[in-house]
Short mmCIF file of C-alpha atoms in Angstrom, two decimals:
data_model
loop_
_atom_site.label_atom_id
_atom_site.label_comp_id
_atom_site.label_asym_id
_atom_site.label_seq_id
_atom_site.Cartn_x
_atom_site.Cartn_y
_atom_site.Cartn_z
CA MET T 1 -50.46 -146.31 -40.30
CA ILE T 2 -52.12 -149.48 -38.96
CA ASP T 3 -49.64 -152.23 -38.14
CA VAL T 4 -51.08 -155.73 -38.55
CA LEU T 5 -49.88 -158.97 -36.96
CA VAL T 6 -50.93 -162.13 -38.83
CA ALA T 7 -51.12 -165.63 -37.32
CA VAL T 8 -53.12 -167.80 -39.69
CA GLY T 9 -51.06 -170.72 -41.02
CA HIS T 10 -53.22 -171.63 -44.03
CA GLY T 11 -52.43 -171.96 -47.70
CA TRP T 12 -54.34 -168.76 -48.35
CA GLU T 13 -52.29 -166.78 -45.81
CA SER T 14 -50.02 -165.42 -48.55
CA ARG T 15 -53.04 -164.15 -50.49
CA LEU T 16 -54.37 -162.44 -47.36
CA VAL T 17 -51.00 -160.83 -46.56
CA THR T 18 -50.65 -159.61 -50.16
CA ALA T 19 -54.16 -158.12 -50.04
CA ILE T 20 -53.41 -156.32 -46.76
CA ASP T 21 -50.13 -154.91 -48.08
CA GLU T 22 -52.03 -153.34 -50.97
CA VAL T 23 -54.33 -151.39 -48.62
CA PRO T 24 -53.22 -147.75 -48.20
CA GLY T 25 -52.32 -146.89 -44.60
CA VAL T 26 -52.06 -150.55 -43.57
CA ARG T 27 -49.01 -152.78 -43.42
CA VAL T 28 -48.17 -156.28 -42.21
CA ALA T 29 -45.73 -155.74 -39.36
CA ARG T 30 -45.15 -159.42 -38.62
CA ARG T 31 -46.22 -162.90 -39.69
CA CYS T 32 -46.35 -165.04 -36.55
CA PRO T 33 -45.93 -168.82 -36.82
CA ASP T 34 -47.93 -169.63 -33.66
CA LEU T 35 -49.96 -168.13 -30.84
CA ALA T 36 -46.99 -167.77 -28.48
CA ASP T 37 -45.13 -165.62 -31.00
CA LEU T 38 -48.26 -163.55 -31.62
CA LEU T 39 -48.82 -162.91 -27.90
CA ALA T 40 -45.17 -161.91 -27.51
CA ALA T 41 -45.46 -159.45 -30.42
CA VAL T 42 -48.66 -158.01 -28.94
CA ALA T 43 -47.08 -157.62 -25.51
CA ALA T 44 -44.10 -155.88 -27.09
CA GLY T 45 -46.38 -153.37 -28.81
CA HIS T 46 -45.55 -154.33 -32.37
CA GLY T 47 -49.06 -154.10 -33.79
CA ASP T 48 -52.44 -152.41 -33.73
CA VAL T 49 -54.47 -155.30 -35.14
CA ALA T 50 -53.93 -159.06 -34.70
CA ILE T 51 -55.42 -161.39 -37.31
CA VAL T 52 -56.05 -164.99 -36.20
CA SER T 53 -57.80 -168.01 -37.67
CA ALA T 54 -60.25 -170.18 -35.74
CA ASP T 55 -57.98 -173.24 -35.84
CA LEU T 56 -54.81 -171.48 -34.68
CA ARG T 57 -53.45 -173.86 -32.05
CA GLY T 58 -54.20 -172.62 -28.53
CA VAL T 59 -56.33 -169.65 -29.51
CA GLY T 60 -59.31 -169.16 -27.21
CA ARG T 61 -61.45 -166.59 -25.51
CA ASP T 62 -58.76 -165.89 -22.89
CA ALA T 63 -56.10 -165.20 -25.55
CA VAL T 64 -58.50 -162.87 -27.38
CA ALA T 65 -59.28 -161.03 -24.15
CA ARG T 66 -55.59 -160.82 -23.31
CA MET T 67 -54.72 -159.19 -26.64
CA SER T 68 -57.65 -156.81 -26.38
CA GLY T 69 -56.50 -155.90 -22.88
CA ASP T 70 -53.08 -155.04 -24.34
CA GLY T 71 -54.74 -152.54 -26.66
CA VAL T 72 -54.68 -154.63 -29.84
CA ALA T 73 -57.83 -155.25 -31.88
CA VAL T 74 -58.38 -158.91 -32.71
CA VAL T 75 -59.72 -159.70 -36.18
CA GLY T 76 -60.64 -163.17 -37.42
CA ALA T 77 -59.60 -164.65 -40.73
CA SER T 78 -61.24 -167.43 -42.71
CA ALA T 79 -61.48 -168.71 -46.23
CA GLU T 80 -64.29 -167.34 -48.37
CA GLY T 81 -67.60 -168.94 -47.42
CA ASP T 82 -66.23 -170.78 -44.36
CA GLU T 83 -69.23 -170.06 -42.12
CA PRO T 84 -68.35 -172.61 -39.38
CA SER T 85 -64.99 -170.91 -38.81
CA GLU T 86 -66.63 -167.49 -38.72
CA ARG T 87 -69.14 -168.76 -36.18
CA VAL T 88 -66.36 -170.07 -33.91
CA LEU T 89 -64.48 -166.78 -34.16
CA ARG T 90 -67.54 -164.77 -33.17
CA GLN T 91 -68.16 -167.07 -30.20
CA LEU T 92 -64.61 -166.33 -29.08
CA GLY T 93 -65.53 -162.65 -28.96
CA VAL T 94 -64.05 -161.67 -32.34
CA GLU T 95 -66.46 -159.22 -33.95
CA THR T 96 -64.70 -158.59 -37.28
CA VAL T 97 -63.76 -161.30 -39.78
CA VAL T 98 -61.80 -160.88 -43.04
CA HIS T 99 -60.87 -163.24 -45.85
CA PRO T 100 -58.56 -163.05 -48.89
CA GLY T 101 -61.41 -162.42 -51.30
CA LEU T 102 -62.33 -158.99 -49.90
CA ASP T 103 -61.64 -156.01 -52.13
CA ARG T 104 -59.20 -153.33 -50.97
CA ASP T 105 -61.82 -150.82 -49.80
CA GLU T 106 -63.76 -153.40 -47.77
CA LEU T 107 -60.56 -154.72 -46.19
CA ARG T 108 -59.44 -151.21 -45.25
CA GLU T 109 -62.86 -150.45 -43.75
CA ARG T 110 -62.93 -153.60 -41.60
CA LEU T 111 -59.36 -153.25 -40.33
CA GLY T 112 -59.82 -149.54 -39.63
CA THR T 113 -63.09 -150.12 -37.79
CA ALA T 114 -61.47 -152.83 -35.66
CA ALA T 115 -58.51 -150.60 -34.78
CA ARG T 116 -60.81 -147.73 -33.81
CA SER T 117 -63.05 -150.02 -31.73
CA ILE T 118 -60.33 -150.54 -29.13
CA GLY T 119 -60.39 -146.84 -28.26
CA ARG T 120 -64.18 -146.77 -28.12
CA ARG T 121 -64.28 -149.87 -25.92
CA ALA T 122 -62.07 -148.20 -23.35
CA ASP T 123 -64.54 -145.32 -23.07
CA GLU T 124 -67.68 -147.45 -22.76
CA THR T 125 -69.63 -147.22 -19.52
CA GLU T 126 -71.55 -150.04 -17.88
CA ALA T 127 -75.10 -150.65 -19.02
CA ASP T 128 -77.93 -149.63 -16.69
CA ALA T 129 -78.90 -152.24 -14.11
CA VAL T 130 -81.78 -154.41 -15.23
CA GLY T 131 -84.95 -154.98 -13.26
CA PRO T 132 -86.23 -158.24 -11.76
CA GLY T 133 -87.54 -159.46 -15.09
CA GLY T 134 -84.29 -158.66 -16.88
CA VAL T 135 -85.43 -155.33 -18.38
CA GLY T 136 -84.79 -151.83 -17.05
CA ASP T 137 -87.64 -149.59 -15.96
CA ASP T 138 -87.41 -147.45 -19.10
CA ASP T 139 -86.90 -150.32 -21.53
CA THR T 140 -89.52 -151.55 -23.95
CA VAL T 141 -89.58 -155.22 -24.86
CA THR T 142 -89.89 -155.98 -28.56
CA ASP T 143 -89.95 -159.24 -30.43
CA ASP T 144 -86.31 -158.87 -31.48
CA GLU T 145 -85.00 -157.69 -28.10
CA PRO T 146 -84.01 -160.60 -25.84
CA VAL T 147 -84.80 -160.34 -22.14
CA ARG T 148 -81.64 -160.25 -20.00
CA GLY T 149 -81.82 -162.04 -16.68
CA ARG T 150 -80.92 -160.31 -13.45
CA VAL T 151 -77.73 -161.46 -11.69
CA VAL T 152 -77.65 -161.66 -7.88
CA ALA T 153 -74.21 -162.34 -6.38
CA VAL T 154 -73.97 -163.96 -2.93
CA TRP T 155 -70.63 -163.21 -1.30
CA GLY T 156 -69.17 -162.99 2.18
CA PRO T 157 -65.97 -163.16 4.22
CA THR T 158 -63.96 -166.23 5.13
CA GLY T 159 -65.08 -168.52 7.91
CA ALA T 160 -68.09 -170.27 6.32
CA PRO T 161 -70.74 -167.67 7.23
CA GLY T 162 -73.36 -169.50 5.14
CA ARG T 163 -72.93 -168.17 1.61
CA THR T 164 -74.03 -171.44 0.02
CA THR T 165 -77.01 -171.79 2.36
CA VAL T 166 -78.22 -168.32 1.39
CA ALA T 167 -77.48 -168.79 -2.34
CA VAL T 168 -79.27 -172.15 -2.54
CA GLY T 169 -82.14 -170.85 -0.40
CA VAL T 170 -82.70 -167.67 -2.42
CA ALA T 171 -82.44 -169.52 -5.75
CA SER T 172 -84.81 -172.33 -4.76
CA GLU T 173 -87.35 -169.95 -3.21
CA ALA T 174 -87.29 -167.70 -6.27
CA ALA T 175 -88.01 -170.72 -8.46
CA ALA T 176 -90.82 -171.77 -6.11
CA LEU T 177 -92.28 -168.25 -6.39
CA GLY T 178 -92.61 -168.78 -10.13
CA VAL T 179 -89.41 -167.11 -11.40
CA PRO T 180 -87.17 -169.53 -13.37
CA THR T 181 -83.70 -169.36 -11.84
CA VAL T 182 -80.16 -170.49 -12.63
CA LEU T 183 -77.79 -171.11 -9.71
CA LEU T 184 -74.06 -171.04 -10.55
CA ASP T 185 -71.37 -172.23 -8.14
CA LEU T 186 -68.35 -169.99 -8.80
CA ASP T 187 -66.47 -170.63 -5.54
CA THR T 188 -62.90 -171.46 -6.53
CA TYR T 189 -61.91 -172.30 -2.94
CA GLY T 190 -64.66 -174.65 -1.77
CA ALA T 191 -67.51 -175.29 -4.20
CA SER T 192 -70.32 -177.10 -2.38
CA VAL T 193 -73.63 -176.48 -4.19
CA ALA T 194 -73.49 -179.92 -5.86
CA GLN T 195 -73.11 -181.64 -2.49
CA ALA T 196 -75.85 -179.55 -0.92
CA LEU T 197 -78.30 -180.62 -3.64
CA SER T 198 -77.19 -184.26 -4.07
CA MET T 199 -75.79 -183.71 -7.54
CA LEU T 200 -73.10 -186.02 -8.90
CA ASP T 201 -69.67 -184.78 -7.90
CA GLU T 202 -68.40 -185.58 -11.39
CA SER T 203 -71.02 -183.47 -13.16
CA PRO T 204 -69.23 -181.20 -15.69
CA GLY T 205 -70.79 -177.88 -14.64
CA ILE T 206 -68.85 -174.63 -14.73
CA ALA T 207 -65.53 -176.22 -15.74
CA ALA T 208 -67.06 -177.66 -18.90
CA ALA T 209 -68.83 -174.37 -19.66
CA ALA T 210 -65.57 -172.44 -19.28
CA ARG T 211 -63.73 -174.94 -21.47
CA ALA T 212 -66.37 -174.67 -24.19
CA SER T 213 -66.16 -170.88 -23.96
CA GLU T 214 -62.40 -171.01 -24.46
CA LEU T 215 -62.88 -173.18 -27.55
CA GLY T 216 -65.59 -170.93 -28.96
CA THR T 217 -68.29 -173.64 -28.82
CA LEU T 218 -70.39 -172.37 -25.90
CA ASP T 219 -73.87 -171.15 -26.72
CA LEU T 220 -77.24 -171.00 -24.96
CA VAL T 221 -78.15 -174.56 -25.89
CA SER T 222 -74.87 -176.07 -24.67
CA LEU T 223 -75.04 -174.07 -21.43
CA ALA T 224 -78.58 -175.37 -20.84
CA ARG T 225 -77.26 -178.94 -21.17
CA LEU T 226 -74.69 -178.16 -18.45
CA ALA T 227 -77.38 -176.73 -16.14
CA PRO T 228 -79.70 -179.62 -15.19
CA GLU T 229 -83.03 -178.83 -13.58
CA VAL T 230 -82.90 -180.07 -9.95
CA ALA T 231 -86.34 -178.69 -9.04
CA PRO T 232 -89.19 -177.12 -11.01
CA GLY T 233 -87.83 -173.86 -12.43
CA LEU T 234 -84.38 -174.26 -10.83
CA ARG T 235 -81.31 -175.05 -12.93
CA VAL T 236 -77.88 -175.56 -11.36
CA VAL T 237 -74.39 -175.22 -12.84
CA SER T 238 -72.14 -177.07 -10.41
CA GLY T 239 -68.72 -175.81 -9.35
CA VAL T 240 -65.22 -177.19 -9.89
CA VAL T 241 -64.85 -180.69 -8.47
CA SER T 242 -61.57 -179.88 -6.75
CA PRO T 243 -60.17 -176.49 -5.65
CA GLN T 244 -56.97 -177.35 -7.55
CA ARG T 245 -58.91 -176.98 -10.82
CA TRP T 246 -59.45 -173.22 -10.40
CA PRO T 247 -57.13 -172.35 -13.35
CA GLU T 248 -59.83 -173.72 -15.68
CA LEU T 249 -62.04 -170.74 -14.84
CA ARG T 250 -60.56 -167.86 -16.84
CA ALA T 251 -62.15 -164.45 -16.36
CA SER T 252 -63.13 -164.04 -20.01
CA ALA T 253 -64.82 -167.45 -20.05
CA VAL T 254 -66.70 -166.75 -16.82
CA GLU T 255 -67.89 -163.45 -18.24
CA GLN T 256 -69.38 -165.19 -21.29
CA VAL T 257 -71.00 -167.87 -19.12
CA LEU T 258 -72.70 -165.18 -17.04
CA GLU T 259 -73.88 -163.32 -20.13
CA LEU T 260 -75.39 -166.49 -21.58
CA ALA T 261 -76.94 -167.40 -18.22
CA ARG T 262 -78.90 -164.15 -18.38
CA GLY T 263 -80.63 -165.56 -21.44
CA LEU T 264 -81.32 -168.89 -19.74
CA ALA T 265 -83.55 -167.56 -16.94
CA PRO T 266 -84.90 -164.26 -15.57
CA LEU T 267 -82.85 -164.69 -12.38
CA VAL T 268 -79.24 -165.83 -12.02
CA VAL T 269 -77.86 -166.47 -8.51
CA LEU T 270 -74.09 -166.77 -7.97
CA ASP T 271 -72.38 -168.52 -5.05
CA LEU T 272 -68.95 -166.84 -4.85
CA GLY T 273 -65.67 -167.48 -3.06
CA PHE T 274 -64.61 -165.24 -0.20
CA CYS T 275 -61.37 -163.71 -1.52
CA VAL T 276 -61.33 -160.45 -3.49
CA GLU T 277 -57.59 -159.74 -3.39
CA GLU T 278 -56.09 -158.80 -6.73
CA ASP T 279 -53.95 -161.83 -7.60
CA GLU T 280 -51.45 -159.63 -9.45
CA GLU T 281 -50.32 -158.30 -6.10
CA LEU T 282 -49.26 -161.85 -5.21
CA SER T 283 -47.56 -162.77 -8.50
CA TYR T 284 -44.92 -161.36 -10.80
CA ASP T 285 -46.62 -162.79 -13.89
CA THR T 286 -49.62 -160.56 -14.51
CA ALA T 287 -50.70 -162.67 -17.51
CA ALA T 288 -50.99 -165.85 -15.44
CA PRO T 289 -54.40 -167.28 -14.46
CA ARG T 290 -55.92 -165.50 -11.46
CA ARG T 291 -57.72 -167.51 -8.83
CA ASN T 292 -59.79 -164.59 -7.59
CA ALA T 293 -60.67 -163.35 -11.07
CA THR T 294 -63.84 -165.45 -11.04
CA THR T 295 -65.20 -163.68 -7.97
CA LEU T 296 -64.05 -160.25 -9.12
CA THR T 297 -65.60 -160.73 -12.57
CA ALA T 298 -68.89 -161.89 -11.07
CA LEU T 299 -69.04 -158.93 -8.68
CA ALA T 300 -68.38 -156.52 -11.54
CA VAL T 301 -71.22 -157.81 -13.74
CA ALA T 302 -73.78 -158.49 -10.98
CA ASP T 303 -76.91 -156.38 -10.64
CA ASP T 304 -77.44 -157.08 -6.93
CA LEU T 305 -75.11 -158.16 -4.15
CA LEU T 306 -75.92 -160.01 -0.94
CA VAL T 307 -73.06 -159.92 1.60
CA VAL T 308 -73.44 -162.75 4.11
CA GLY T 309 -71.94 -162.68 7.60
CA ALA T 310 -72.32 -164.91 10.63
CA GLY T 311 -74.26 -163.58 13.64
CA ASP T 312 -71.52 -164.01 16.25
CA PRO T 313 -68.72 -161.68 17.45
CA VAL T 314 -66.04 -163.13 15.17
CA GLY T 315 -68.38 -163.37 12.19
CA LEU T 316 -69.61 -159.80 12.65
CA GLN T 317 -66.05 -158.46 12.83
CA ARG T 318 -65.20 -160.27 9.61
CA LEU T 319 -68.40 -158.94 8.04
CA VAL T 320 -67.46 -155.33 8.82
CA ARG T 321 -64.03 -155.76 7.28
CA ALA T 322 -65.48 -157.54 4.27
CA VAL T 323 -67.90 -154.70 3.54
CA GLN T 324 -65.04 -152.22 3.84
CA SER T 325 -62.95 -154.24 1.37
CA LEU T 326 -65.70 -153.92 -1.25
CA ALA T 327 -65.01 -150.18 -1.50
CA SER T 328 -62.06 -150.91 -3.81
CA VAL T 329 -63.86 -153.56 -5.88
CA PRO T 330 -66.30 -152.84 -8.75
CA SER T 331 -69.58 -154.20 -7.41
CA PRO T 332 -73.23 -153.24 -6.80
CA GLN T 333 -74.38 -151.59 -3.59
CA PRO T 334 -74.25 -154.42 -1.04
CA ARG T 335 -77.20 -155.65 0.95
CA THR T 336 -76.16 -157.22 4.25
CA VAL T 337 -77.51 -160.60 5.36
CA VAL T 338 -76.69 -161.66 8.93
CA ASN T 339 -76.93 -165.43 9.12
CA ARG T 340 -77.27 -167.82 12.08
CA VAL T 341 -78.64 -165.15 14.40
CA ARG T 342 -79.04 -166.47 17.97
CA ALA T 343 -79.19 -165.06 21.47
CA ALA T 344 -76.60 -167.54 22.73
CA ALA T 345 -73.89 -165.84 20.65
CA VAL T 346 -74.64 -162.13 21.20
CA GLY T 347 -77.08 -161.93 24.12
CA PRO T 348 -80.80 -161.25 24.51
CA ASP T 349 -82.64 -159.52 21.65
CA PRO T 350 -79.89 -160.43 19.15
CA GLN T 351 -81.34 -158.54 16.16
CA ARG T 352 -81.40 -155.23 18.06
CA ARG T 353 -77.86 -155.73 19.40
CA ILE T 354 -76.47 -156.65 15.98
CA SER T 355 -78.30 -153.76 14.28
CA GLU T 356 -76.92 -151.23 16.76
CA SER T 357 -73.37 -152.59 16.52
CA LEU T 358 -73.20 -152.72 12.73
CA GLU T 359 -74.75 -149.28 12.34
CA ARG T 360 -72.35 -147.80 14.89
CA PHE T 361 -69.12 -149.38 13.65
CA ALA T 362 -69.79 -149.80 9.92
CA GLY T 363 -72.79 -147.61 9.11
CA LEU T 364 -74.76 -150.64 7.93
CA THR T 365 -78.54 -150.38 7.95
CA GLY T 366 -81.42 -152.28 6.38
CA LEU T 367 -80.07 -155.62 7.54
CA VAL T 368 -81.66 -158.95 6.67
CA PHE T 369 -81.65 -161.46 9.54
CA VAL T 370 -81.67 -165.23 9.08
CA PRO T 371 -82.25 -167.06 12.39
CA ASP T 372 -80.23 -170.06 13.50
CA ASP T 373 -81.90 -173.45 13.05
CA PRO T 374 -79.14 -176.08 12.91
CA ALA T 375 -81.59 -178.98 13.04
CA ALA T 376 -83.30 -177.82 9.83
CA THR T 377 -80.11 -176.97 7.93
CA ASP T 378 -78.45 -180.23 8.99
CA ALA T 379 -81.49 -182.21 7.86
CA ALA T 380 -81.45 -180.45 4.48
CA MET T 381 -77.75 -181.16 4.02
CA LEU T 382 -78.16 -184.79 5.05
CA ALA T 383 -81.00 -185.25 2.58
CA GLY T 384 -79.31 -183.23 -0.16
CA ALA T 385 -82.48 -181.19 -0.48
CA THR T 386 -83.61 -177.58 -0.25
CA LEU T 387 -85.07 -176.26 2.98
CA ALA T 388 -88.45 -175.98 1.26
CA GLU T 389 -88.34 -179.74 0.65
CA SER T 390 -86.92 -180.93 3.98
CA ALA T 391 -88.06 -178.29 6.50
CA PRO T 392 -90.74 -176.05 4.96
CA SER T 393 -91.72 -174.49 8.32
CA SER T 394 -88.18 -173.71 9.42
CA PRO T 395 -87.60 -170.03 10.31
CA VAL T 396 -84.46 -170.17 8.14
CA ARG T 397 -86.49 -171.22 5.14
CA LEU T 398 -89.16 -168.57 5.76
CA ALA T 399 -86.54 -165.82 6.13
CA LEU T 400 -84.85 -166.81 2.86
CA ARG T 401 -88.23 -166.99 1.10
CA ALA T 402 -89.03 -163.48 2.30
CA LEU T 403 -85.61 -162.29 1.06
CA ALA T 404 -86.19 -163.86 -2.37
CA ALA T 405 -89.64 -162.29 -2.59
CA ASP T 406 -88.20 -158.90 -1.67
CA LEU T 407 -85.47 -159.18 -4.32
CA LEU T 408 -88.06 -160.09 -6.92
CA ASP T 409 -90.59 -157.57 -5.64
CA VAL T 410 -93.32 -160.19 -5.41
CA GLU T 411 -95.75 -161.07 -2.64
CA VAL T 412 -95.24 -164.06 -0.35
CA PRO T 413 -98.41 -166.20 -0.42
CA ARG T 414 -100.83 -165.19 2.34
CA ALA T 415 -100.82 -168.64 3.96
CA GLU T 416 -97.07 -168.39 4.52
CA ARG T 417 -97.35 -164.94 6.09
CA HIS T 418 -99.79 -166.41 8.59
CA GLU T 419 -97.38 -169.30 9.17
CA ARG T 420 -94.52 -166.88 9.99
CA ARG T 421 -96.70 -164.94 12.42
CA GLY T 422 -97.67 -168.20 14.09
CA LEU T 423 -94.01 -169.15 14.51
CA ARG T 424 -93.23 -165.75 16.05
CA ARG T 425 -96.14 -166.12 18.53
CA ALA T 426 -94.99 -169.64 19.46
CA ARG T 427 -91.44 -168.40 20.13
CA THR T 428 -92.78 -165.53 22.21
CA ARG T 429 -94.85 -167.89 24.37
CA SER T 430 -91.85 -170.23 24.82
CA ARG T 431 -89.81 -167.40 26.33
#
């Protein structure tokens, strides 16, 4: 027997309930007057399927995800021929829609398929990681198969190790190498991409995208409007204006934003907050908004992960502990970036010393080193520009360009390879 919870509130609700009651093996367990009553019934385990209409007050992507997480299939309901309502329901993540005009067999088939889908969803495994162009090595692109962009998450421990510097640098250099890129600021503790690139602090960005997702109105076109192009091939979705606004970024909304961003550009770069603690461990209300859910969701869906640490004793210790903490978090295999590397902090031959220490104490190899050049990074921040625009010959910029090229598996232009060798020779002579 399939127990159905109904929260519709339209004149045709009675017709729908009557039609459901006539379906063998299906019964209406409860008619809920509002969303709060429906969520309470779901949490209490009173139903297998919840039927909601698009205009039910308060219903959104987060409520749909919450009911699905409680093991209840969510089905939409609309009047016959109400295509706008069906479109909103599907944008909220509701795959099945019914209406009072369906015959008994069709209604039974749709409700039964929805109820069975919950069990199948729990057994689904993650899709294979996509390649640099958004398609796996064994995939074949056809006219009706959209290309999915590749998501690169930039994360690191507390203490401002340079996550935003690396995220902005990799994104801007990828765009300059000819790969259209979207940069999303998902730091719920200290979003700063907008300031780094001289964007208006009041720009809607990720908060507006999440709000549209909750309302079921977010699509590729509306996300593109929220991601202005700040440089050729580089779009930016700015972060929350104030850290106090983190509750606006619900995990289900962030997940849809990231999925749509894959269709906006071949490369998506994420600037994430430092904390990966499960918020439920800090709260009695497990259904409450979770501040760290944005970072945890992004790490779970990312294809590549850059872990950024500062090249000094305190920063390296935090880096080791941060990498260890990732063992309990769903995320890609991390690639370690040591930022602000300088002899003054760790002694002569800093790259060798850091490599030996991290391999010995954390088993980290294949490190990427970004040298310290405060004059260049300060000038870029003051100008609100990328390093390529304000300090194109800076060793920081060249290191980040090489990292972007390596991630994309493309060649750095020959002239720039000569430029890097010239910088290394000049530094050697200065010693």
